[in-house]
Amino acid sequence: MTKSTTIVFILIFAILLKLEKKSWSLAAIVVMISGGLFMFTYKSTQFDALGFSFLLFASLSSGIRWTFAQLIMQKSKLGLHNPIDMIFHMQPWMILSVLPFTIGFEGRKLVEGFQMVQQLPSSIVVDMWLKISIGAFIAFAMEVSEFMVLTNTSSLTLSVAGIFKGKKKDS
């Protein structure tokens, strides 16, 4: 339910940054989509205040990220109109923001996993790296396509498309 607020944050930031014009119809569409997502997941889980806070912050951050990405790619003089350029400049900062949490929460498991991988036969390790590489390539292709959509449309359109993709996958 809380994750559905991302579209609301995208609308708010898009209006504040003058990427979208204020309109009642646009606000009504966003409210109906968010309300539908809320009703779709209502009473499906127990309420946890900490989880709610984390998800609300994640939704806010996602709204800021996609709105500023649209602003940079569509109105910037930096020459970041190519999705690959945008990813090249954005990913290091994203990695740096996630790396402390990865080390803090998963550090010991990563060391144990690395030690375990050294004991496995090389054929299993190559197979595992191939599967990881294929997944990484698919994720990269998805991000490039997201930025291509963002270059030609808006972060709001991208968010709505993501919602429909997610609901089709959930069904």
Tab-separated table of C-alpha atoms in Angstrom:
chain	number	residue	atom	x	y	z
A	1	MET	CA	0.000	0.000	0.000
A	2	THR	CA	2.749	2.429	0.963
A	3	LYS	CA	4.746	1.749	-2.194
A	4	SER	CA	1.788	3.049	-4.205
A	5	THR	CA	2.507	6.540	-2.863
A	6	THR	CA	5.500	6.811	-5.227
A	7	ILE	CA	3.230	8.044	-7.997
A	8	VAL	CA	1.892	10.765	-5.682
A	9	PHE	CA	5.419	11.929	-4.839
A	10	ILE	CA	6.344	11.920	-8.532
A	11	LEU	CA	3.328	14.115	-9.290
A	12	ILE	CA	4.158	16.531	-6.449
A	13	PHE	CA	7.811	16.901	-7.473
A	14	ALA	CA	6.946	17.117	-11.176
A	15	ILE	CA	4.580	20.006	-10.443
A	16	LEU	CA	7.109	21.709	-8.148
A	17	LEU	CA	9.844	21.432	-10.796
A	18	LYS	CA	7.407	22.548	-13.521
A	19	LEU	CA	7.714	19.298	-15.463
A	20	GLU	CA	3.937	18.811	-15.316
A	21	LYS	CA	1.177	21.403	-15.371
A	22	LYS	CA	-1.292	21.499	-12.499
A	23	SER	CA	-4.533	19.874	-13.541
A	24	TRP	CA	-7.402	18.343	-11.649
A	25	SER	CA	-7.686	15.495	-14.131
A	26	LEU	CA	-4.051	14.482	-13.628
A	27	ALA	CA	-4.428	14.663	-9.847
A	28	ALA	CA	-7.637	12.619	-10.034
A	29	ILE	CA	-5.951	9.936	-12.147
A	30	VAL	CA	-3.036	9.687	-9.690
A	31	VAL	CA	-5.414	9.504	-6.716
A	32	MET	CA	-7.516	6.801	-8.416
A	33	ILE	CA	-4.448	4.704	-9.253
A	34	SER	CA	-3.039	5.073	-5.735
A	35	GLY	CA	-6.452	4.375	-4.217
A	36	GLY	CA	-6.838	1.258	-6.367
A	37	LEU	CA	-3.422	-0.007	-5.324
A	38	PHE	CA	-4.285	0.724	-1.700
A	39	MET	CA	-7.548	-1.246	-1.956
A	40	PHE	CA	-5.809	-4.068	-3.828
A	41	THR	CA	-3.426	-4.660	-0.918
A	42	TYR	CA	-5.592	-3.543	2.017
A	43	LYS	CA	-5.577	-5.993	4.950
A	44	SER	CA	-3.145	-8.299	3.172
A	45	THR	CA	-0.437	-7.885	5.833
A	46	GLN	CA	0.070	-6.826	9.431
A	47	PHE	CA	0.987	-3.173	10.056
A	48	ASP	CA	4.565	-2.458	11.105
A	49	ALA	CA	5.429	1.184	11.875
A	50	LEU	CA	9.131	0.791	11.086
A	51	GLY	CA	8.419	-0.938	7.784
A	52	PHE	CA	5.853	1.737	6.962
A	53	SER	CA	8.431	4.456	7.641
A	54	PHE	CA	11.059	2.749	5.490
A	55	LEU	CA	8.633	2.238	2.617
A	56	LEU	CA	7.373	5.809	2.798
A	57	PHE	CA	10.954	7.085	2.683
A	58	ALA	CA	11.703	4.723	-0.230
A	59	SER	CA	8.643	6.028	-2.102
A	60	LEU	CA	9.685	9.618	-1.461
A	61	SER	CA	13.226	8.842	-2.642
A	62	SER	CA	11.926	7.096	-5.740
A	63	GLY	CA	9.726	10.072	-6.563
A	64	ILE	CA	12.676	12.429	-6.201
A	65	ARG	CA	14.970	10.157	-8.223
A	66	TRP	CA	12.695	9.764	-11.224
A	67	THR	CA	11.586	13.395	-11.260
A	68	PHE	CA	15.145	14.712	-11.156
A	69	ALA	CA	16.224	12.125	-13.741
A	70	GLN	CA	13.504	13.449	-16.047
A	71	LEU	CA	14.582	17.028	-15.356
A	72	ILE	CA	18.226	16.238	-16.094
A	73	MET	CA	17.549	14.218	-19.235
A	74	GLN	CA	14.959	16.516	-20.788
A	75	LYS	CA	16.027	19.999	-19.759
A	76	SER	CA	19.708	19.756	-18.984
A	77	LYS	CA	22.565	21.425	-20.767
A	78	LEU	CA	24.856	18.692	-19.406
A	79	GLY	CA	24.376	16.538	-22.485
A	80	LEU	CA	22.923	13.606	-20.540
A	81	HIS	CA	20.195	12.851	-23.060
A	82	ASN	CA	21.609	9.388	-23.734
A	83	PRO	CA	20.450	6.722	-21.239
A	84	ILE	CA	23.922	5.163	-21.070
A	85	ASP	CA	25.460	8.518	-20.093
A	86	MET	CA	22.863	8.972	-17.384
A	87	ILE	CA	23.489	5.486	-15.984
A	88	PHE	CA	27.261	6.057	-16.135
A	89	HIS	CA	26.978	9.196	-14.006
A	90	MET	CA	24.217	8.000	-11.685
A	91	GLN	CA	25.199	4.434	-10.758
A	92	PRO	CA	28.357	5.236	-8.751
A	93	TRP	CA	26.335	7.466	-6.424
A	94	MET	CA	23.638	4.825	-6.081
A	95	ILE	CA	26.242	2.167	-5.271
A	96	LEU	CA	27.872	4.426	-2.675
A	97	SER	CA	24.530	5.004	-0.969
A	98	VAL	CA	23.715	1.276	-0.777
A	99	LEU	CA	27.208	-0.087	-0.042
A	100	PRO	CA	27.268	0.761	3.712
A	101	PHE	CA	23.942	-1.018	4.217
A	102	THR	CA	25.147	-4.024	2.215
A	103	ILE	CA	28.294	-4.288	4.295
A	104	GLY	CA	26.394	-3.738	7.538
A	105	PHE	CA	23.607	-6.227	6.909
A	106	GLU	CA	25.244	-8.762	4.594
A	107	GLY	CA	28.999	-8.379	5.225
A	108	ARG	CA	29.527	-11.574	7.207
A	109	LYS	CA	27.328	-13.596	4.845
A	110	LEU	CA	29.297	-12.280	1.855
A	111	VAL	CA	32.607	-13.376	3.405
A	112	GLU	CA	31.172	-16.802	4.267
A	113	GLY	CA	29.732	-17.127	0.760
A	114	PHE	CA	33.050	-16.196	-0.827
A	115	GLN	CA	34.836	-18.840	1.262
A	116	MET	CA	32.213	-21.422	0.268
A	117	VAL	CA	32.555	-20.561	-3.448
A	118	GLN	CA	36.299	-21.252	-3.268
A	119	GLN	CA	35.545	-24.848	-2.248
A	120	LEU	CA	33.087	-25.513	-5.106
A	121	PRO	CA	34.105	-27.110	-8.418
A	122	SER	CA	34.902	-24.562	-11.129
A	123	SER	CA	32.026	-25.763	-13.360
A	124	ILE	CA	29.465	-24.811	-10.699
A	125	VAL	CA	31.151	-21.430	-10.141
A	126	VAL	CA	31.168	-20.672	-13.891
A	127	ASP	CA	27.508	-21.692	-14.138
A	128	MET	CA	26.643	-19.443	-11.182
A	129	TRP	CA	28.556	-16.464	-12.641
A	130	LEU	CA	26.863	-16.993	-15.995
A	131	LYS	CA	23.420	-16.896	-14.366
A	132	ILE	CA	24.371	-13.780	-12.384
A	133	SER	CA	25.705	-12.112	-15.539
A	134	ILE	CA	22.527	-12.862	-17.467
A	135	GLY	CA	20.445	-11.371	-14.648
A	136	ALA	CA	22.706	-8.312	-14.531
A	137	PHE	CA	22.389	-7.836	-18.288
A	138	ILE	CA	18.587	-8.033	-18.089
A	139	ALA	CA	18.580	-5.471	-15.242
A	140	PHE	CA	20.860	-3.186	-17.269
A	141	ALA	CA	18.633	-3.478	-20.340
A	142	MET	CA	15.579	-2.698	-18.209
A	143	GLU	CA	17.238	0.424	-16.773
A	144	VAL	CA	18.285	1.615	-20.235
A	145	SER	CA	14.716	1.155	-21.460
A	146	GLU	CA	13.366	3.029	-18.423
A	147	PHE	CA	15.645	5.988	-19.178
A	148	MET	CA	14.679	5.860	-22.859
A	149	VAL	CA	11.013	6.090	-21.853
A	150	LEU	CA	11.896	8.932	-19.480
A	151	THR	CA	13.702	10.835	-22.241
A	152	ASN	CA	10.616	10.824	-24.458
A	153	THR	CA	7.752	10.971	-21.954
A	154	SER	CA	7.593	11.721	-18.228
A	155	SER	CA	8.432	10.121	-14.908
A	156	LEU	CA	4.700	9.942	-14.225
A	157	THR	CA	4.150	7.891	-17.403
A	158	LEU	CA	7.035	5.610	-16.431
A	159	SER	CA	5.568	5.117	-12.964
A	160	VAL	CA	2.101	4.278	-14.307
A	161	ALA	CA	3.625	1.794	-16.768
A	162	GLY	CA	5.587	0.245	-13.895
A	163	ILE	CA	2.414	-0.116	-11.847
A	164	PHE	CA	0.628	-1.937	-14.666
A	165	LYS	CA	3.679	-4.153	-15.248
A	166	GLY	CA	3.823	-4.984	-11.535
A	167	LYS	CA	0.099	-5.771	-11.267
A	168	LYS	CA	0.217	-8.030	-14.323
A	169	LYS	CA	3.166	-9.878	-12.775
A	170	ASP	CA	1.342	-10.170	-9.392
A	171	SER	CA	-1.806	-11.612	-10.992
